[in-house]
Amino acid sequence: MVSLSEVESSNSRIASALPPGLVAVFVGGTSGIGEYSLKQFVQHARQPRVYFVGRSQEAGSRITAECKKLNPNGQYTFMQADTSLIENVDNICRDIKSQEKAINLLFLSTGTLLSHTETAEGLHFATSVVYYSRTRFIINLLPLLRSAPHLRRIVTVFGAGKEGPINPTDFPAWKVPMLAQRGHTSSMTTLSLEALAKEAPEVSFIHNFPGLVKTNLARGGEGPAVFVLKQVFKVIGPMLAMSNYECGERQTFLGTSARYPRGKDLGANGVPLARGLEVARGTNGQSGSGVYSVDSDGQTAGAKVEALLAKFRKEGMVEKVWKHTVEEFERITGVKAI
């Protein structure tokens, strides 16, 4: 476990350990985990240039004003979009690529409880929001991350450590039972990061489980299960949920600490570790491998998840998941990436 005090200590050194002008992209940055993380990152970084993507212009304007107060020396650009659509993702990425030559941090936290709804592009809405669109952001912006002279990090917030069986005949999870969808999509997420890591040996990839956090995830959700979830959270949330501050600090730590490196390029691996903290174990069981499945306390996945991922690799599931993903991108846009 990485304690909150260790997290805070590391984050307090971002301004001195990392260069000014870090470029960060937050997808899902107008509420919940994305908003909390964006604000903590802004507080700690020197002269950051931040792009954040969300659906609400009102929320975007509010957060822009708040960020300017938190760090007047930063630049903050809100980009309004429905990221469930791959076409919209491509448009956002084109805009960012026209303005930046390198990106240091890509942080993805979009989510939904709305299931069994089809997007205009023929994707399962729930899976598109948490998997396809996020993966499209990564593959589109990966060249800019690889080009960064310093920190090069991707954090995607979903169900790390909760990886489960994959139905290879139903990757979009149209017929996967609701209780099994998290494990199915979590495994696809981790395996896709392993596939991407082969293309980008300079970049560190983190799949993260945030724990119980107050979010707007149930917004727009329907049905008895969502109703019950909302009512349960109203009762137990205040007692068990992580504070917004701690959530933001922990996610910022994931995005900037050398605990989750890729190789031995110290300049790219983030804030140096303080005494008592060690380099994390990657999804392949090797220390510092560059791909990590991390829980809410900063610990990496245990033996059970490592064994499941090893089984998937032996079965060729990394390649199967990635082949399916690229085929969907090509079906929708005609190209693997822009």
mmCIF file with all atom_site columns, N, CA, C and O in Angstrom, residues 182-226:
data_model
loop_
_atom_site.group_PDB
_atom_site.id
_atom_site.type_symbol
_atom_site.label_atom_id
_atom_site.label_alt_id
_atom_site.label_comp_id
_atom_site.label_asym_id
_atom_site.label_entity_id
_atom_site.label_seq_id
_atom_site.pdbx_PDB_ins_code
_atom_site.Cartn_x
_atom_site.Cartn_y
_atom_site.Cartn_z
_atom_site.occupancy
_atom_site.B_iso_or_equiv
_atom_site.pdbx_formal_charge
_atom_site.auth_seq_id
_atom_site.auth_comp_id
_atom_site.auth_asym_id
_atom_site.auth_atom_id
_atom_site.pdbx_PDB_model_num
ATOM 1   N N  . ARG A 1 182 ? -17.787 -5.977 -16.025 1.00 0.00 ? 182 ARG A N  1
ATOM 2   C CA . ARG A 1 182 ? -16.593 -5.287 -15.525 1.00 0.00 ? 182 ARG A CA 1
ATOM 3   C C  . ARG A 1 182 ? -15.343 -6.132 -15.724 1.00 0.00 ? 182 ARG A C  1
ATOM 4   O O  . ARG A 1 182 ? -14.322 -5.637 -16.215 1.00 0.00 ? 182 ARG A O  1
ATOM 5   N N  . GLY A 1 183 ? -15.415 -7.418 -15.370 1.00 0.00 ? 183 GLY A N  1
ATOM 6   C CA . GLY A 1 183 ? -14.261 -8.291 -15.536 1.00 0.00 ? 183 GLY A CA 1
ATOM 7   C C  . GLY A 1 183 ? -13.876 -8.456 -16.996 1.00 0.00 ? 183 GLY A C  1
ATOM 8   O O  . GLY A 1 183 ? -12.688 -8.427 -17.345 1.00 0.00 ? 183 GLY A O  1
ATOM 9   N N  . HIS A 1 184 ? -14.879 -8.613 -17.861 1.00 0.00 ? 184 HIS A N  1
ATOM 10  C CA . HIS A 1 184 ? -14.664 -8.761 -19.301 1.00 0.00 ? 184 HIS A CA 1
ATOM 11  C C  . HIS A 1 184 ? -13.948 -7.538 -19.874 1.00 0.00 ? 184 HIS A C  1
ATOM 12  O O  . HIS A 1 184 ? -12.902 -7.657 -20.531 1.00 0.00 ? 184 HIS A O  1
ATOM 13  N N  . THR A 1 185 ? -14.500 -6.345 -19.605 1.00 0.00 ? 185 THR A N  1
ATOM 14  C CA . THR A 1 185 ? -13.934 -5.130 -20.186 1.00 0.00 ? 185 THR A CA 1
ATOM 15  C C  . THR A 1 185 ? -12.634 -4.722 -19.501 1.00 0.00 ? 185 THR A C  1
ATOM 16  O O  . THR A 1 185 ? -11.747 -4.151 -20.151 1.00 0.00 ? 185 THR A O  1
ATOM 17  N N  . SER A 1 186 ? -12.494 -5.025 -18.224 1.00 0.00 ? 186 SER A N  1
ATOM 18  C CA . SER A 1 186 ? -11.233 -4.740 -17.528 1.00 0.00 ? 186 SER A CA 1
ATOM 19  C C  . SER A 1 186 ? -10.099 -5.544 -18.152 1.00 0.00 ? 186 SER A C  1
ATOM 20  O O  . SER A 1 186 ? -8.988  -5.022 -18.363 1.00 0.00 ? 186 SER A O  1
ATOM 21  N N  . SER A 1 187 ? -10.351 -6.801 -18.451 1.00 0.00 ? 187 SER A N  1
ATOM 22  C CA . SER A 1 187 ? -9.329  -7.632 -19.078 1.00 0.00 ? 187 SER A CA 1
ATOM 23  C C  . SER A 1 187 ? -8.983  -7.113 -20.469 1.00 0.00 ? 187 SER A C  1
ATOM 24  O O  . SER A 1 187 ? -7.805  -7.053 -20.850 1.00 0.00 ? 187 SER A O  1
ATOM 25  N N  . MET A 1 188 ? -10.002 -6.719 -21.239 1.00 0.00 ? 188 MET A N  1
ATOM 26  C CA . MET A 1 188 ? -9.735  -6.155 -22.553 1.00 0.00 ? 188 MET A CA 1
ATOM 27  C C  . MET A 1 188 ? -8.880  -4.896 -22.447 1.00 0.00 ? 188 MET A C  1
ATOM 28  O O  . MET A 1 188 ? -7.959  -4.679 -23.240 1.00 0.00 ? 188 MET A O  1
ATOM 29  N N  . THR A 1 189 ? -9.161  -4.084 -21.441 1.00 0.00 ? 189 THR A N  1
ATOM 30  C CA . THR A 1 189 ? -8.398  -2.849 -21.238 1.00 0.00 ? 189 THR A CA 1
ATOM 31  C C  . THR A 1 189 ? -6.934  -3.154 -20.956 1.00 0.00 ? 189 THR A C  1
ATOM 32  O O  . THR A 1 189 ? -6.027  -2.591 -21.584 1.00 0.00 ? 189 THR A O  1
ATOM 33  N N  . THR A 1 190 ? -6.677  -4.052 -20.004 1.00 0.00 ? 190 THR A N  1
ATOM 34  C CA . THR A 1 190 ? -5.297  -4.381 -19.651 1.00 0.00 ? 190 THR A CA 1
ATOM 35  C C  . THR A 1 190 ? -4.565  -5.011 -20.829 1.00 0.00 ? 190 THR A C  1
ATOM 36  O O  . THR A 1 190 ? -3.412  -4.663 -21.120 1.00 0.00 ? 190 THR A O  1
ATOM 37  N N  . LEU A 1 191 ? -5.211  -5.921 -21.530 1.00 0.00 ? 191 LEU A N  1
ATOM 38  C CA . LEU A 1 191 ? -4.564  -6.582 -22.671 1.00 0.00 ? 191 LEU A CA 1
ATOM 39  C C  . LEU A 1 191 ? -4.306  -5.596 -23.810 1.00 0.00 ? 191 LEU A C  1
ATOM 40  O O  . LEU A 1 191 ? -3.276  -5.692 -24.503 1.00 0.00 ? 191 LEU A O  1
ATOM 41  N N  . SER A 1 192 ? -5.206  -4.646 -24.012 1.00 0.00 ? 192 SER A N  1
ATOM 42  C CA . SER A 1 192 ? -4.979  -3.652 -25.066 1.00 0.00 ? 192 SER A CA 1
ATOM 43  C C  . SER A 1 192 ? -3.778  -2.776 -24.728 1.00 0.00 ? 192 SER A C  1
ATOM 44  O O  . SER A 1 192 ? -3.010  -2.385 -25.621 1.00 0.00 ? 192 SER A O  1
ATOM 45  N N  . LEU A 1 193 ? -3.584  -2.472 -23.443 1.00 0.00 ? 193 LEU A N  1
ATOM 46  C CA . LEU A 1 193 ? -2.409  -1.692 -23.039 1.00 0.00 ? 193 LEU A CA 1
ATOM 47  C C  . LEU A 1 193 ? -1.126  -2.487 -23.297 1.00 0.00 ? 193 LEU A C  1
ATOM 48  O O  . LEU A 1 193 ? -0.101  -1.918 -23.712 1.00 0.00 ? 193 LEU A O  1
ATOM 49  N N  . GLU A 1 194 ? -1.186  -3.796 -23.081 1.00 0.00 ? 194 GLU A N  1
ATOM 50  C CA . GLU A 1 194 ? -0.016  -4.623 -23.379 1.00 0.00 ? 194 GLU A CA 1
ATOM 51  C C  . GLU A 1 194 ? 0.279   -4.622 -24.877 1.00 0.00 ? 194 GLU A C  1
ATOM 52  O O  . GLU A 1 194 ? 1.450   -4.584 -25.293 1.00 0.00 ? 194 GLU A O  1
ATOM 53  N N  . ALA A 1 195 ? -0.775  -4.647 -25.696 1.00 0.00 ? 195 ALA A N  1
ATOM 54  C CA . ALA A 1 195 ? -0.569  -4.591 -27.143 1.00 0.00 ? 195 ALA A CA 1
ATOM 55  C C  . ALA A 1 195 ? 0.028   -3.250 -27.551 1.00 0.00 ? 195 ALA A C  1
ATOM 56  O O  . ALA A 1 195 ? 0.960   -3.188 -28.369 1.00 0.00 ? 195 ALA A O  1
ATOM 57  N N  . LEU A 1 196 ? -0.489  -2.173 -26.990 1.00 0.00 ? 196 LEU A N  1
ATOM 58  C CA . LEU A 1 196 ? 0.004   -0.840 -27.302 1.00 0.00 ? 196 LEU A CA 1
ATOM 59  C C  . LEU A 1 196 ? 1.441   -0.644 -26.830 1.00 0.00 ? 196 LEU A C  1
ATOM 60  O O  . LEU A 1 196 ? 2.234   0.040  -27.478 1.00 0.00 ? 196 LEU A O  1
ATOM 61  N N  . ALA A 1 197 ? 1.782   -1.254 -25.698 1.00 0.00 ? 197 ALA A N  1
ATOM 62  C CA . ALA A 1 197 ? 3.125   -1.111 -25.147 1.00 0.00 ? 197 ALA A CA 1
ATOM 63  C C  . ALA A 1 197 ? 4.181   -1.674 -26.095 1.00 0.00 ? 197 ALA A C  1
ATOM 64  O O  . ALA A 1 197 ? 5.326   -1.214 -26.105 1.00 0.00 ? 197 ALA A O  1
ATOM 65  N N  . LYS A 1 198 ? 3.790   -2.662 -26.900 1.00 0.00 ? 198 LYS A N  1
ATOM 66  C CA . LYS A 1 198 ? 4.729   -3.225 -27.873 1.00 0.00 ? 198 LYS A CA 1
ATOM 67  C C  . LYS A 1 198 ? 5.069   -2.204 -28.955 1.00 0.00 ? 198 LYS A C  1
ATOM 68  O O  . LYS A 1 198 ? 6.153   -2.248 -29.542 1.00 0.00 ? 198 LYS A O  1
ATOM 69  N N  . GLU A 1 199 ? 4.136   -1.291 -29.216 1.00 0.00 ? 199 GLU A N  1
ATOM 70  C CA . GLU A 1 199 ? 4.352   -0.262 -30.229 1.00 0.00 ? 199 GLU A CA 1
ATOM 71  C C  . GLU A 1 199 ? 5.059   0.959  -29.664 1.00 0.00 ? 199 GLU A C  1
ATOM 72  O O  . GLU A 1 199 ? 5.572   1.783  -30.435 1.00 0.00 ? 199 GLU A O  1
ATOM 73  N N  . ALA A 1 200 ? 5.060   1.094  -28.343 1.00 0.00 ? 200 ALA A N  1
ATOM 74  C CA . ALA A 1 200 ? 5.615   2.303  -27.721 1.00 0.00 ? 200 ALA A CA 1
ATOM 75  C C  . ALA A 1 200 ? 6.462   1.927  -26.503 1.00 0.00 ? 200 ALA A C  1
ATOM 76  O O  . ALA A 1 200 ? 6.027   2.079  -25.359 1.00 0.00 ? 200 ALA A O  1
ATOM 77  N N  . PRO A 1 201 ? 7.667   1.452  -26.731 1.00 0.00 ? 201 PRO A N  1
ATOM 78  C CA . PRO A 1 201 ? 8.522   1.024  -25.618 1.00 0.00 ? 201 PRO A CA 1
ATOM 79  C C  . PRO A 1 201 ? 8.990   2.157  -24.720 1.00 0.00 ? 201 PRO A C  1
ATOM 80  O O  . PRO A 1 201 ? 9.564   1.897  -23.655 1.00 0.00 ? 201 PRO A O  1
ATOM 81  N N  . GLU A 1 202 ? 8.705   3.414  -25.121 1.00 0.00 ? 202 GLU A N  1
ATOM 82  C CA . GLU A 1 202 ? 9.125   4.553  -24.300 1.00 0.00 ? 202 GLU A CA 1
ATOM 83  C C  . GLU A 1 202 ? 8.051   5.011  -23.309 1.00 0.00 ? 202 GLU A C  1
ATOM 84  O O  . GLU A 1 202 ? 8.307   5.868  -22.465 1.00 0.00 ? 202 GLU A O  1
ATOM 85  N N  . VAL A 1 203 ? 6.844   4.477  -23.424 1.00 0.00 ? 203 VAL A N  1
ATOM 86  C CA . VAL A 1 203 ? 5.692   4.995  -22.685 1.00 0.00 ? 203 VAL A CA 1
ATOM 87  C C  . VAL A 1 203 ? 5.272   4.029  -21.577 1.00 0.00 ? 203 VAL A C  1
ATOM 88  O O  . VAL A 1 203 ? 5.283   2.814  -21.744 1.00 0.00 ? 203 VAL A O  1
ATOM 89  N N  . SER A 1 204 ? 4.875   4.593  -20.442 1.00 0.00 ? 204 SER A N  1
ATOM 90  C CA . SER A 1 204 ? 4.364   3.807  -19.318 1.00 0.00 ? 204 SER A CA 1
ATOM 91  C C  . SER A 1 204 ? 2.839   3.811  -19.353 1.00 0.00 ? 204 SER A C  1
ATOM 92  O O  . SER A 1 204 ? 2.216   4.858  -19.536 1.00 0.00 ? 204 SER A O  1
ATOM 93  N N  . PHE A 1 205 ? 2.240   2.626  -19.173 1.00 0.00 ? 205 PHE A N  1
ATOM 94  C CA . PHE A 1 205 ? 0.789   2.451  -19.258 1.00 0.00 ? 205 PHE A CA 1
ATOM 95  C C  . PHE A 1 205 ? 0.241   1.959  -17.920 1.00 0.00 ? 205 PHE A C  1
ATOM 96  O O  . PHE A 1 205 ? 0.718   0.946  -17.392 1.00 0.00 ? 205 PHE A O  1
ATOM 97  N N  . ILE A 1 206 ? -0.781  2.644  -17.405 1.00 0.00 ? 206 ILE A N  1
ATOM 98  C CA . ILE A 1 206 ? -1.388  2.252  -16.132 1.00 0.00 ? 206 ILE A CA 1
ATOM 99  C C  . ILE A 1 206 ? -2.894  2.088  -16.294 1.00 0.00 ? 206 ILE A C  1
ATOM 100 O O  . ILE A 1 206 ? -3.585  3.008  -16.741 1.00 0.00 ? 206 ILE A O  1
ATOM 101 N N  . HIS A 1 207 ? -3.393  0.911  -15.932 1.00 0.00 ? 207 HIS A N  1
ATOM 102 C CA . HIS A 1 207 ? -4.832  0.670  -15.786 1.00 0.00 ? 207 HIS A CA 1
ATOM 103 C C  . HIS A 1 207 ? -5.092  0.704  -14.288 1.00 0.00 ? 207 HIS A C  1
ATOM 104 O O  . HIS A 1 207 ? -4.448  -0.001 -13.519 1.00 0.00 ? 207 HIS A O  1
ATOM 105 N N  . ASN A 1 208 ? -6.045  1.539  -13.877 1.00 0.00 ? 208 ASN A N  1
ATOM 106 C CA . ASN A 1 208 ? -6.223  1.846  -12.451 1.00 0.00 ? 208 ASN A CA 1
ATOM 107 C C  . ASN A 1 208 ? -7.664  1.616  -12.007 1.00 0.00 ? 208 ASN A C  1
ATOM 108 O O  . ASN A 1 208 ? -8.605  1.912  -12.737 1.00 0.00 ? 208 ASN A O  1
ATOM 109 N N  . PHE A 1 209 ? -7.801  1.069  -10.794 1.00 0.00 ? 209 PHE A N  1
ATOM 110 C CA . PHE A 1 209 ? -9.108  1.000  -10.138 1.00 0.00 ? 209 PHE A CA 1
ATOM 111 C C  . PHE A 1 209 ? -9.127  2.064  -9.050  1.00 0.00 ? 209 PHE A C  1
ATOM 112 O O  . PHE A 1 209 ? -8.299  2.034  -8.148  1.00 0.00 ? 209 PHE A O  1
ATOM 113 N N  . PRO A 1 210 ? -10.073 3.032  -9.091  1.00 0.00 ? 210 PRO A N  1
ATOM 114 C CA . PRO A 1 210 ? -10.015 4.173  -8.168  1.00 0.00 ? 210 PRO A CA 1
ATOM 115 C C  . PRO A 1 210 ? -10.613 3.930  -6.792  1.00 0.00 ? 210 PRO A C  1
ATOM 116 O O  . PRO A 1 210 ? -10.455 4.770  -5.900  1.00 0.00 ? 210 PRO A O  1
ATOM 117 N N  . GLY A 1 211 ? -11.308 2.799  -6.613  1.00 0.00 ? 211 GLY A N  1
ATOM 118 C CA . GLY A 1 211 ? -12.031 2.591  -5.358  1.00 0.00 ? 211 GLY A CA 1
ATOM 119 C C  . GLY A 1 211 ? -13.377 3.291  -5.394  1.00 0.00 ? 211 GLY A C  1
ATOM 120 O O  . GLY A 1 211 ? -13.853 3.742  -6.451  1.00 0.00 ? 211 GLY A O  1
ATOM 121 N N  . LEU A 1 212 ? -14.011 3.409  -4.239  1.00 0.00 ? 212 LEU A N  1
ATOM 122 C CA . LEU A 1 212 ? -15.329 4.049  -4.143  1.00 0.00 ? 212 LEU A CA 1
ATOM 123 C C  . LEU A 1 212 ? -15.144 5.561  -4.092  1.00 0.00 ? 212 LEU A C  1
ATOM 124 O O  . LEU A 1 212 ? -14.569 6.099  -3.147  1.00 0.00 ? 212 LEU A O  1
ATOM 125 N N  . VAL A 1 213 ? -15.613 6.244  -5.136  1.00 0.00 ? 213 VAL A N  1
ATOM 126 C CA . VAL A 1 213 ? -15.444 7.686  -5.264  1.00 0.00 ? 213 VAL A CA 1
ATOM 127 C C  . VAL A 1 213 ? -16.772 8.282  -5.707  1.00 0.00 ? 213 VAL A C  1
ATOM 128 O O  . VAL A 1 213 ? -17.497 7.692  -6.511  1.00 0.00 ? 213 VAL A O  1
ATOM 129 N N  . LYS A 1 214 ? -17.080 9.468  -5.220  1.00 0.00 ? 214 LYS A N  1
ATOM 130 C CA . LYS A 1 214 ? -18.302 10.156 -5.626  1.00 0.00 ? 214 LYS A CA 1
ATOM 131 C C  . LYS A 1 214 ? -18.144 10.648 -7.056  1.00 0.00 ? 214 LYS A C  1
ATOM 132 O O  . LYS A 1 214 ? -17.258 11.447 -7.358  1.00 0.00 ? 214 LYS A O  1
ATOM 133 N N  . THR A 1 215 ? -18.996 10.166 -7.963  1.00 0.00 ? 215 THR A N  1
ATOM 134 C CA . THR A 1 215 ? -18.956 10.569 -9.367  1.00 0.00 ? 215 THR A CA 1
ATOM 135 C C  . THR A 1 215 ? -20.375 10.759 -9.893  1.00 0.00 ? 215 THR A C  1
ATOM 136 O O  . THR A 1 215 ? -21.356 10.500 -9.190  1.00 0.00 ? 215 THR A O  1
ATOM 137 N N  . ASN A 1 216 ? -20.455 11.178 -11.153 1.00 0.00 ? 216 ASN A N  1
ATOM 138 C CA . ASN A 1 216 ? -21.754 11.277 -11.846 1.00 0.00 ? 216 ASN A CA 1
ATOM 139 C C  . ASN A 1 216 ? -21.979 10.084 -12.757 1.00 0.00 ? 216 ASN A C  1
ATOM 140 O O  . ASN A 1 216 ? -22.687 10.181 -13.756 1.00 0.00 ? 216 ASN A O  1
ATOM 141 N N  . LEU A 1 217 ? -21.366 8.954  -12.412 1.00 0.00 ? 217 LEU A N  1
ATOM 142 C CA . LEU A 1 217 ? -21.403 7.792  -13.280 1.00 0.00 ? 217 LEU A CA 1
ATOM 143 C C  . LEU A 1 217 ? -22.825 7.314  -13.561 1.00 0.00 ? 217 LEU A C  1
ATOM 144 O O  . LEU A 1 217 ? -23.134 6.843  -14.654 1.00 0.00 ? 217 LEU A O  1
ATOM 145 N N  . ALA A 1 218 ? -23.706 7.428  -12.572 1.00 0.00 ? 218 ALA A N  1
ATOM 146 C CA . ALA A 1 218 ? -25.071 6.930  -12.744 1.00 0.00 ? 218 ALA A CA 1
ATOM 147 C C  . ALA A 1 218 ? -25.963 7.893  -13.512 1.00 0.00 ? 218 ALA A C  1
ATOM 148 O O  . ALA A 1 218 ? -27.108 7.570  -13.815 1.00 0.00 ? 218 ALA A O  1
ATOM 149 N N  . ARG A 1 219 ? -25.435 9.088  -13.840 1.00 0.00 ? 219 ARG A N  1
ATOM 150 C CA . ARG A 1 219 ? -26.212 10.050 -14.593 1.00 0.00 ? 219 ARG A CA 1
ATOM 151 C C  . ARG A 1 219 ? -26.609 9.458  -15.939 1.00 0.00 ? 219 ARG A C  1
ATOM 152 O O  . ARG A 1 219 ? -25.776 8.992  -16.703 1.00 0.00 ? 219 ARG A O  1
ATOM 153 N N  . GLY A 1 220 ? -27.895 9.474  -16.228 1.00 0.00 ? 220 GLY A N  1
ATOM 154 C CA . GLY A 1 220 ? -28.368 8.949  -17.512 1.00 0.00 ? 220 GLY A CA 1
ATOM 155 C C  . GLY A 1 220 ? -28.660 7.461  -17.474 1.00 0.00 ? 220 GLY A C  1
ATOM 156 O O  . GLY A 1 220 ? -29.248 6.929  -18.398 1.00 0.00 ? 220 GLY A O  1
ATOM 157 N N  . GLY A 1 221 ? -28.226 6.782  -16.411 1.00 0.00 ? 221 GLY A N  1
ATOM 158 C CA . GLY A 1 221 ? -28.489 5.367  -16.298 1.00 0.00 ? 221 GLY A CA 1
ATOM 159 C C  . GLY A 1 221 ? -29.953 5.095  -15.992 1.00 0.00 ? 221 GLY A C  1
ATOM 160 O O  . GLY A 1 221 ? -30.640 5.906  -15.379 1.00 0.00 ? 221 GLY A O  1
ATOM 161 N N  . GLU A 1 222 ? -30.433 3.944  -16.428 1.00 0.00 ? 222 GLU A N  1
ATOM 162 C CA . GLU A 1 222 ? -31.837 3.609  -16.235 1.00 0.00 ? 222 GLU A CA 1
ATOM 163 C C  . GLU A 1 222 ? -31.975 2.195  -15.694 1.00 0.00 ? 222 GLU A C  1
ATOM 164 O O  . GLU A 1 222 ? -31.021 1.416  -15.696 1.00 0.00 ? 222 GLU A O  1
ATOM 165 N N  . GLY A 1 223 ? -33.172 1.879  -15.221 1.00 0.00 ? 223 GLY A N  1
ATOM 166 C CA . GLY A 1 223 ? -33.469 0.530  -14.774 1.00 0.00 ? 223 GLY A CA 1
ATOM 167 C C  . GLY A 1 223 ? -33.356 0.363  -13.277 1.00 0.00 ? 223 GLY A C  1
ATOM 168 O O  . GLY A 1 223 ? -32.794 1.195  -12.568 1.00 0.00 ? 223 GLY A O  1
ATOM 169 N N  . PRO A 1 224 ? -33.904 -0.761 -12.757 1.00 0.00 ? 224 PRO A N  1
ATOM 170 C CA . PRO A 1 224 ? -33.926 -0.986 -11.311 1.00 0.00 ? 224 PRO A CA 1
ATOM 171 C C  . PRO A 1 224 ? -32.542 -1.116 -10.700 1.00 0.00 ? 224 PRO A C  1
ATOM 172 O O  . PRO A 1 224 ? -32.320 -0.674 -9.572  1.00 0.00 ? 224 PRO A O  1
ATOM 173 N N  . ALA A 1 225 ? -31.602 -1.713 -11.410 1.00 0.00 ? 225 ALA A N  1
ATOM 174 C CA . ALA A 1 225 ? -30.262 -1.901 -10.846 1.00 0.00 ? 225 ALA A CA 1
ATOM 175 C C  . ALA A 1 225 ? -29.585 -0.558 -10.601 1.00 0.00 ? 225 ALA A C  1
ATOM 176 O O  . ALA A 1 225 ? -28.947 -0.340 -9.562  1.00 0.00 ? 225 ALA A O  1
ATOM 177 N N  . VAL A 1 226 ? -29.727 0.367  -11.557 1.00 0.00 ? 226 VAL A N  1
ATOM 178 C CA . VAL A 1 226 ? -29.130 1.697  -11.402 1.00 0.00 ? 226 VAL A CA 1
ATOM 179 C C  . VAL A 1 226 ? -29.812 2.455  -10.277 1.00 0.00 ? 226 VAL A C  1
ATOM 180 O O  . VAL A 1 226 ? -29.159 3.138  -9.473  1.00 0.00 ? 226 VAL A O  1
#
